[in-house]
Coordinates of C-alpha atoms (C1' of nucleotides) in Angstrom, one line a residue:
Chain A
X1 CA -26.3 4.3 -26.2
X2 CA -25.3 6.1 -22.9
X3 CA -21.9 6.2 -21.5
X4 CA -22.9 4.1 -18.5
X5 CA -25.2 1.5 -20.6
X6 CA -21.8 1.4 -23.3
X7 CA -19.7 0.9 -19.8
X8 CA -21.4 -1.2 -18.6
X9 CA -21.4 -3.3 -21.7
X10 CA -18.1 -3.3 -22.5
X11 CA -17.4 -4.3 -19.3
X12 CA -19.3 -7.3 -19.6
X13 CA -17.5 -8.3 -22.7
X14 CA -13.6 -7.2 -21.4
X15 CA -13.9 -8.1 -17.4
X16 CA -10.8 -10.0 -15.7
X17 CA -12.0 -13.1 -13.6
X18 CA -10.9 -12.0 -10.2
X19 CA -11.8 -14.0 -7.1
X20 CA -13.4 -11.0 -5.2
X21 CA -16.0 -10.7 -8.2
X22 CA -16.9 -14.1 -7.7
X23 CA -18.7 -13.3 -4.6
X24 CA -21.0 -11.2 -2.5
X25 CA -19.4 -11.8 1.0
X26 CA -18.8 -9.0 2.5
X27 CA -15.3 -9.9 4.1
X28 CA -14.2 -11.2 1.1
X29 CA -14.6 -7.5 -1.0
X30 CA -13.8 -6.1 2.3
X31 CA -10.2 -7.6 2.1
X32 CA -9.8 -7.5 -1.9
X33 CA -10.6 -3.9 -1.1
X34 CA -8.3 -2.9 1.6
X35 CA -5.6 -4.4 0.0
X36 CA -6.0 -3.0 -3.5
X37 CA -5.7 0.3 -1.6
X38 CA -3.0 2.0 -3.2
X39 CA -2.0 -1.0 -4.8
X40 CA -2.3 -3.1 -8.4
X41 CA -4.4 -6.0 -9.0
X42 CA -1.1 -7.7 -9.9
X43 CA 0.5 -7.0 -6.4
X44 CA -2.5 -7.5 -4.3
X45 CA -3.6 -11.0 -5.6
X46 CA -1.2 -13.5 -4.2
X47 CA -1.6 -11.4 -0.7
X48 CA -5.8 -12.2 -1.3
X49 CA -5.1 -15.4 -1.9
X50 CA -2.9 -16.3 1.0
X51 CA -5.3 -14.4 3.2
X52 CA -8.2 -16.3 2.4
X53 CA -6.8 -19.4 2.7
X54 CA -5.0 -18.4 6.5
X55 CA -8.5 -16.3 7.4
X56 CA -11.7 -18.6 5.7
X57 CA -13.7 -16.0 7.8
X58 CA -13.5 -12.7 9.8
X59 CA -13.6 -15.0 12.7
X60 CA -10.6 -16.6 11.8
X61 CA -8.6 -13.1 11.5
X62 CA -9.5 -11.7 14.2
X63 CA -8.1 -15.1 16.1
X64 CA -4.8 -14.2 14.8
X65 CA -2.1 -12.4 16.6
X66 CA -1.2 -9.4 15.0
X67 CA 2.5 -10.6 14.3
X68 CA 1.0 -12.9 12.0
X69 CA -1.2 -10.3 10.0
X70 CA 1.2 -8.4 9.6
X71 CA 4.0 -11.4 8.7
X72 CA 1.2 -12.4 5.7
X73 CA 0.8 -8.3 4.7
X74 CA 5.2 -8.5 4.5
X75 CA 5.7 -6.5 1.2
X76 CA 2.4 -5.0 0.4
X77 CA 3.0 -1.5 2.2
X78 CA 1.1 0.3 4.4
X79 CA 1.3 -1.2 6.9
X80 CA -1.1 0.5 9.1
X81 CA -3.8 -1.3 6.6
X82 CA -3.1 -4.3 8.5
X83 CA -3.2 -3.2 11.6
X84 CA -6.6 -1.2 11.0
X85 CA -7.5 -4.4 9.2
X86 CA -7.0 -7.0 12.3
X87 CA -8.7 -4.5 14.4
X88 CA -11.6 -4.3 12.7
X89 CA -12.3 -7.8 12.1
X90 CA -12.0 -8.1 16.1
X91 CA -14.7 -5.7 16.3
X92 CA -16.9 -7.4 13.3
X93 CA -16.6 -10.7 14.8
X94 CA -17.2 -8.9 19.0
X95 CA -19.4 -6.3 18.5
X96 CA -21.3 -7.5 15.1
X97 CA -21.4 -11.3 15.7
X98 CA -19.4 -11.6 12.4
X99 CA -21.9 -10.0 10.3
X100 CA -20.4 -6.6 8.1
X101 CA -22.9 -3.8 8.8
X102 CA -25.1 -3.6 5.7
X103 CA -25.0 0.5 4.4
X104 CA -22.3 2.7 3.5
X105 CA -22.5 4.7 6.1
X106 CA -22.1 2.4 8.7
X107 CA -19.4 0.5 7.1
X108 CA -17.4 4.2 7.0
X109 CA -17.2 4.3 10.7
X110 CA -15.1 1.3 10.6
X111 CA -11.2 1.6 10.8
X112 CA -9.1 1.6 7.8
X113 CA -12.9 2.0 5.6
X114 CA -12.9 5.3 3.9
X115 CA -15.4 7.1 0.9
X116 CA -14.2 4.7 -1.5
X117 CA -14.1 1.8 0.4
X118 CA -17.2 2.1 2.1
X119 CA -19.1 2.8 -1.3
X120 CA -16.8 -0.2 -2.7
X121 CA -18.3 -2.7 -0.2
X122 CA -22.2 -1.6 -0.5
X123 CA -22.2 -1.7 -3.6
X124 CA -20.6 -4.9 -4.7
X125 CA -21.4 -6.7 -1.7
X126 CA -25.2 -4.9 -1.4
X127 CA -25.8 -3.1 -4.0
X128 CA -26.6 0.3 -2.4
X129 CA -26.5 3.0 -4.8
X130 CA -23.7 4.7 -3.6
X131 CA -20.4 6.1 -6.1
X132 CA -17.3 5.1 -5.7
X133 CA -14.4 7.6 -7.0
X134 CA -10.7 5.8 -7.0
X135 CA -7.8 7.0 -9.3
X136 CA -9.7 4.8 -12.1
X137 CA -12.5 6.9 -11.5
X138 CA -11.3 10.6 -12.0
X139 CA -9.2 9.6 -15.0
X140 CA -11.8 8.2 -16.9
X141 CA -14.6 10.8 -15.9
X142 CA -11.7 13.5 -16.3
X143 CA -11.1 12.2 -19.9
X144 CA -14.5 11.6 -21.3
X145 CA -16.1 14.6 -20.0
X146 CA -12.9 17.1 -19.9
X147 CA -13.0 18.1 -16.2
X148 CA -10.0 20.1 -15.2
X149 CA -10.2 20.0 -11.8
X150 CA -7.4 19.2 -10.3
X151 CA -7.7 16.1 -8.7
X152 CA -5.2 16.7 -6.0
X153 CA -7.7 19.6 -4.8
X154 CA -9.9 19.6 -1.8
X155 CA -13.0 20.0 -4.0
X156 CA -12.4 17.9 -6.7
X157 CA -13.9 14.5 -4.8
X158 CA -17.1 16.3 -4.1
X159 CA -17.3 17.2 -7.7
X160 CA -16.0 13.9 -9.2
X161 CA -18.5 12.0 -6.9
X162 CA -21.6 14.1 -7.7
X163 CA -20.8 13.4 -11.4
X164 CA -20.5 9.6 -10.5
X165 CA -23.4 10.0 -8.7
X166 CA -25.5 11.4 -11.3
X167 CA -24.3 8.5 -13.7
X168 CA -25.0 5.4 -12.0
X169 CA -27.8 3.5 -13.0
X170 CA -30.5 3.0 -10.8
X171 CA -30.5 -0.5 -9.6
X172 CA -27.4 -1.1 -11.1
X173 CA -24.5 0.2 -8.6
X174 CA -22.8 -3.1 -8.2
X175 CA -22.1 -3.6 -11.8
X176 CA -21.6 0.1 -12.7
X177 CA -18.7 0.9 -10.7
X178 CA -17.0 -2.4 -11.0
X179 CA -17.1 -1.1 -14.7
X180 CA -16.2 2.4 -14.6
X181 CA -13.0 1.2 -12.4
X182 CA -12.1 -2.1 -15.1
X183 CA -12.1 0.2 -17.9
X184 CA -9.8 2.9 -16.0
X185 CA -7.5 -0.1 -15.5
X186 CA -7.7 -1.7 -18.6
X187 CA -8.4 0.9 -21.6
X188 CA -8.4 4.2 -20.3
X189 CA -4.8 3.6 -18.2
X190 CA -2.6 6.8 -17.3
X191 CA -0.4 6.2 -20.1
X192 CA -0.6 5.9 -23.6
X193 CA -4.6 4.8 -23.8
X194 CA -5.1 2.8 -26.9
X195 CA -7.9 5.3 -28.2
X196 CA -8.0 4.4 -31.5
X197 CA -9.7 1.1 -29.9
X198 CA -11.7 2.4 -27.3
X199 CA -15.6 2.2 -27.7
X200 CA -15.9 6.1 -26.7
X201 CA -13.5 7.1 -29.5
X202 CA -16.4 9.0 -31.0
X203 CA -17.7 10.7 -27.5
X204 CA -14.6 11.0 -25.4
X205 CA -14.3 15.0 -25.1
X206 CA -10.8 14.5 -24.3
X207 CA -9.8 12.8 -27.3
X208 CA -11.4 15.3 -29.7
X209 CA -9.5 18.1 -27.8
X210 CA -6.4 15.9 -27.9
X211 CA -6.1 16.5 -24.1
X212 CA -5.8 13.1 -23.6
X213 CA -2.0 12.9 -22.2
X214 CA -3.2 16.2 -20.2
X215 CA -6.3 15.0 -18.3
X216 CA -6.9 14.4 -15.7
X217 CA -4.9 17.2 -13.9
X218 CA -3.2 16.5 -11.0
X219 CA -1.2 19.4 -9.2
X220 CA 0.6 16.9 -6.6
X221 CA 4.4 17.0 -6.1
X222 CA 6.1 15.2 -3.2
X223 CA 9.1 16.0 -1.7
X224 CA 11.8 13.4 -0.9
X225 CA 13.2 12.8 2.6
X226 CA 17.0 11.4 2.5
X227 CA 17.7 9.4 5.5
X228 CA 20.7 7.1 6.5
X229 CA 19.9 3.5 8.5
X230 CA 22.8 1.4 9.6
X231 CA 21.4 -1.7 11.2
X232 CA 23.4 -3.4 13.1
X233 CA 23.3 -7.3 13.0
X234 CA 25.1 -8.9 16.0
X235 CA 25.9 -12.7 15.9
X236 CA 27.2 -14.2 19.0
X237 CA 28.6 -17.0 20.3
X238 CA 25.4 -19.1 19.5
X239 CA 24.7 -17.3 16.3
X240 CA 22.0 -15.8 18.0
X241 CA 21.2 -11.7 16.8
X242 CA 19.0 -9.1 18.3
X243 CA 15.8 -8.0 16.7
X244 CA 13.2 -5.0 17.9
X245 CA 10.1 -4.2 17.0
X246 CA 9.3 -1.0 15.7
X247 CA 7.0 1.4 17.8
X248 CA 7.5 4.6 17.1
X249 CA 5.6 6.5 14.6
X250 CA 6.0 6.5 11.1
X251 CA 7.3 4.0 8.9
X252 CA 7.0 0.3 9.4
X253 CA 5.0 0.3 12.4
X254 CA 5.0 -2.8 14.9
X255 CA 7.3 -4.1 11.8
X256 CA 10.7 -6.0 13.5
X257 CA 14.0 -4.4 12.4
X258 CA 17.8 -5.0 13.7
X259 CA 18.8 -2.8 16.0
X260 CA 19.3 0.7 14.1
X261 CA 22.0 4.0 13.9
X262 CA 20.4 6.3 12.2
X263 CA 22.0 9.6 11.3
X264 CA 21.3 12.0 9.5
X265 CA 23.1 12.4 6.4
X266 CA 26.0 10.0 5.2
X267 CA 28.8 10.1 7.0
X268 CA 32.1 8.0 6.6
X269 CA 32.7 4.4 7.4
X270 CA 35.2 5.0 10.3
X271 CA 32.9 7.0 12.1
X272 CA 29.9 4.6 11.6
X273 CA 31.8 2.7 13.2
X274 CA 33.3 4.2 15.7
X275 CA 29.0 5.0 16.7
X276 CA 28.6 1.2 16.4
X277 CA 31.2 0.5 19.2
X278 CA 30.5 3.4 21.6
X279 CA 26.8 3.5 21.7
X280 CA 27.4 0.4 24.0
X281 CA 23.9 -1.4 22.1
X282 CA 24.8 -4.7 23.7
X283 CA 26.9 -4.9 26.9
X284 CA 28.7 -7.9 25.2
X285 CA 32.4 -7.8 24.3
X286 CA 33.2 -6.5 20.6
X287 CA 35.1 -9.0 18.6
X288 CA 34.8 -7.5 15.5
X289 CA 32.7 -4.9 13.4
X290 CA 32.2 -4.9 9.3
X291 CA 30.2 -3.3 7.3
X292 CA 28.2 -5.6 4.0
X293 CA 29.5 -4.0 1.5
X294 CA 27.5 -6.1 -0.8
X295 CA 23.9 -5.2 0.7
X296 CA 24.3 -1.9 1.3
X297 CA 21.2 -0.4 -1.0
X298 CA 18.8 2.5 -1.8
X299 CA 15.5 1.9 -0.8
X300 CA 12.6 4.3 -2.5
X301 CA 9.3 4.9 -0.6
X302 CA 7.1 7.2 -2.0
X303 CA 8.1 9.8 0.7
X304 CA 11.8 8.6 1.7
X305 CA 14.9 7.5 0.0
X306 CA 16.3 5.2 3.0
X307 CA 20.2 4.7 2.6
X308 CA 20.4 1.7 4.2
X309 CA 23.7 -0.2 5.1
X310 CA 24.2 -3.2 7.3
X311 CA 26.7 -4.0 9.4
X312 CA 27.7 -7.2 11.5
X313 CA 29.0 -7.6 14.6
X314 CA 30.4 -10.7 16.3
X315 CA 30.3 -10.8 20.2
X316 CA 31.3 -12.9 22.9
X317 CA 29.4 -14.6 25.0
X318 CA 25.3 -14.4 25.1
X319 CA 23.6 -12.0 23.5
X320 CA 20.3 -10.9 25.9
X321 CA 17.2 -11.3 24.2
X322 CA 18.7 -13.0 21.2
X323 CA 16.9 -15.1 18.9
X324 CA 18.2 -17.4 16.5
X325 CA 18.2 -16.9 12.5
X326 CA 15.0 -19.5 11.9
X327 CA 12.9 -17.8 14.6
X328 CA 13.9 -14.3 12.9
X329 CA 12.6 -15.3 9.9
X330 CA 9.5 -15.4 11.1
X331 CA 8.9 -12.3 12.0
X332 CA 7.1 -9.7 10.0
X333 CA 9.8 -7.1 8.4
X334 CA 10.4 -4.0 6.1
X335 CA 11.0 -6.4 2.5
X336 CA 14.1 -4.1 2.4
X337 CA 15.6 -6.0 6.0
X338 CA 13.9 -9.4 4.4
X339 CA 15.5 -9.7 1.6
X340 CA 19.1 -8.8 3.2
X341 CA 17.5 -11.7 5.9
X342 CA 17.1 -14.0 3.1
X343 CA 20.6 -13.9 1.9
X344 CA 22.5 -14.2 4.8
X345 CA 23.7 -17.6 5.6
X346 CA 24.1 -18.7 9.1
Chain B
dA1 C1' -5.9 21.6 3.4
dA2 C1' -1.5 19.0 3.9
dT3 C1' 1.2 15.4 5.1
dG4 C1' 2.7 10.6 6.0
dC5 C1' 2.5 6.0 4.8
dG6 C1' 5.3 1.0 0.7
dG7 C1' 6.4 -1.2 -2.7
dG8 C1' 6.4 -2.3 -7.4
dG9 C1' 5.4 -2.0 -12.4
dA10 C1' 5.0 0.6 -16.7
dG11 C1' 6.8 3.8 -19.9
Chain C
dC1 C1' 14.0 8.8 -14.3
dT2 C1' 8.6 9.8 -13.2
dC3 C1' 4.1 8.5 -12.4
dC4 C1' 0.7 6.2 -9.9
dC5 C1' -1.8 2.3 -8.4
dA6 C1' -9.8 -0.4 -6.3
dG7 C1' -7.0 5.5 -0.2
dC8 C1' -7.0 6.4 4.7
dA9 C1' -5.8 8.6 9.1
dT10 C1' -4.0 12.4 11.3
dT11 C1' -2.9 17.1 11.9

DNA sequence: AATGCGGGGAG
DNA sequence: CTCCCAGCATT
């Protein structure tokens, strides 16, 4: 038999019940798919779950206020999938009367829908006969047919996708590349592949050259970014603090943080302090300034190691703009600020 | 063609 | 610790 007959069986056999395979409506994969961008079946599941039940129908998102998008998206990453997430559903539900456009080529004009995901959603949604080439996808093609392109390189999706392209079944598009991707997750993982069990233990190029651990190739190194955040958590008379949203570019965006010091390497305590006082953040009197020793803490994003410490502040008086803890809670944050949130008793 | 964007799990 | 996950947008 064929590698994509054999794929296709086995996948058959070895599939996970997932609640996105249990349908062909196109929000449904569209969601399951944006939010397994980047991101495992593991960690994206509750989030799909939550979603569905908040957002029954594109409709239904693109009623909601961003805030509260974003507040269900807490801890997933990415943020900007979210955002390009609400504002697509808003055009879905204007401009298409709810209904997904039906090819892949008009589902890639849509925000936040790349390649993969456009090719993801017509074929399990439609079955269009397009590819779709994810991580899953160049490992196990890398592997089984010992391509050495590396996979970080500019022509290596043209090439990985032609090869896809050549393999898929006619007719069968929808099944094929939910297999080729299930059997990247499950047997043919980065790590360690069980081999000696796999069905293509007899065909797998790779295995016979013992270039398993070695393929596929990927060049890509990224270079860390230290920076130093001290948030400052005021409390005032009324336990009330100060929250902002973020707006600038970058990380977090339209996420709420305290109000932030950031410098740009670490610096003592006393002179932390000494910013705290003089930067005049709140016109309020100072009563006191410490910093948490406790939740001070490293947080790792794939780009950025974020030294992150948090300091409180008591004022007098009435804090401008201050909300109270509850309300704060509320709002959508960085799971780094959330948890410290969580802790803190008022 | 490169870079920025999150958070977590596996080895 | 490193790697990488059902990638995309921007430059």
């Amino acid at each position: 038999m064929n590698f994509s007959k054999s794929l296709i069986q086995w996948y058959l056999l070895n599939k996970r019940d997932l609640p996105w395979r249990n349908t062909t409506d196109p929000y449904l994969i569209w969601l399951s798919e944006i939010m397994l961008q980047q991101t495992r079946v593991a960690q994206g599941l509750p989030y799909f779950l939550r979603f569905t039940e908040a957002f029954p129908t594109v409709f239904d998102l693109a009623e909601a206020e961003e805030e509260q998008v974003l507040k269900l998206w807490q801890g997933l990453g990415y943020y900007s999938r979210a955002r390009n997430l609400h504002q697509t559903a808003q055009k879905i539900a204007s401009d298409y009367q709810g209904q997904f456009p039906q090819s892949y080529s008009e589902l890639l004009q849509l925000k936040g829908i790349g390649d993969y995901t456009a090719a993801a959603i017509a074929s399990f949604a439609y079955n269009e006969s397009v590819p779709v080439v994810d991580g899953n996808v160049y490992r196990v093609l890398a592997r089984y047919f010992e391509v050495e392109t590396d996979i970080a390189s500019s022509d290596a999706k043209k090439e990985f996708t032609a090869l896809a392209r050549e393999l898929l079944p006619k007719g069968e598009a929808n099944v094929f590349n939910q297999a080729i991707m299930e059997f990247g997750a499950m047997q043919c993982v980065p790590k360690n592949p069980d081999c000696n069990h796999c069905i293509f233990n007899d065909s797998c190029a790779a295995l016979q050259k013992k270039k398993v651990a070695a393929l596929p190739v990927k060049s890509k190194k990224n270079k860390v970014k230290d920076r130093w955040f001290h948030y400052v958590i005021f409390a005032d008379e009324q336990h009330h603090t100060l929250v902002q949203k973020r707006s600038a570019k970058g990380i977090w965006h339209n996420l709420y943080e305290f109000p932030l010091i950031e410098t740009t390497a670490s610096e003592p305590e006393a002179d932390v302090e000494k910013r705290i006082v003089q930067q005049k953040l709140v016109p309020n009197a100072i009563q006191s300034v410490h910093r948490d020793a406790t939740a001070s803490t490293l947080h790792k994003l794939s780009h950025q190691h974020l030294h992150i410490d948090f300091w409180k502040v008591r004022v007098k008086g009435t804090l401008k703009g201050g909300t109270d803890w509850e309300s704060v809670k509320k709002l959508p944050f960085p799971v780094v600020i959330f948890n410290f949130i969580e802790k803190e008793r008022y």
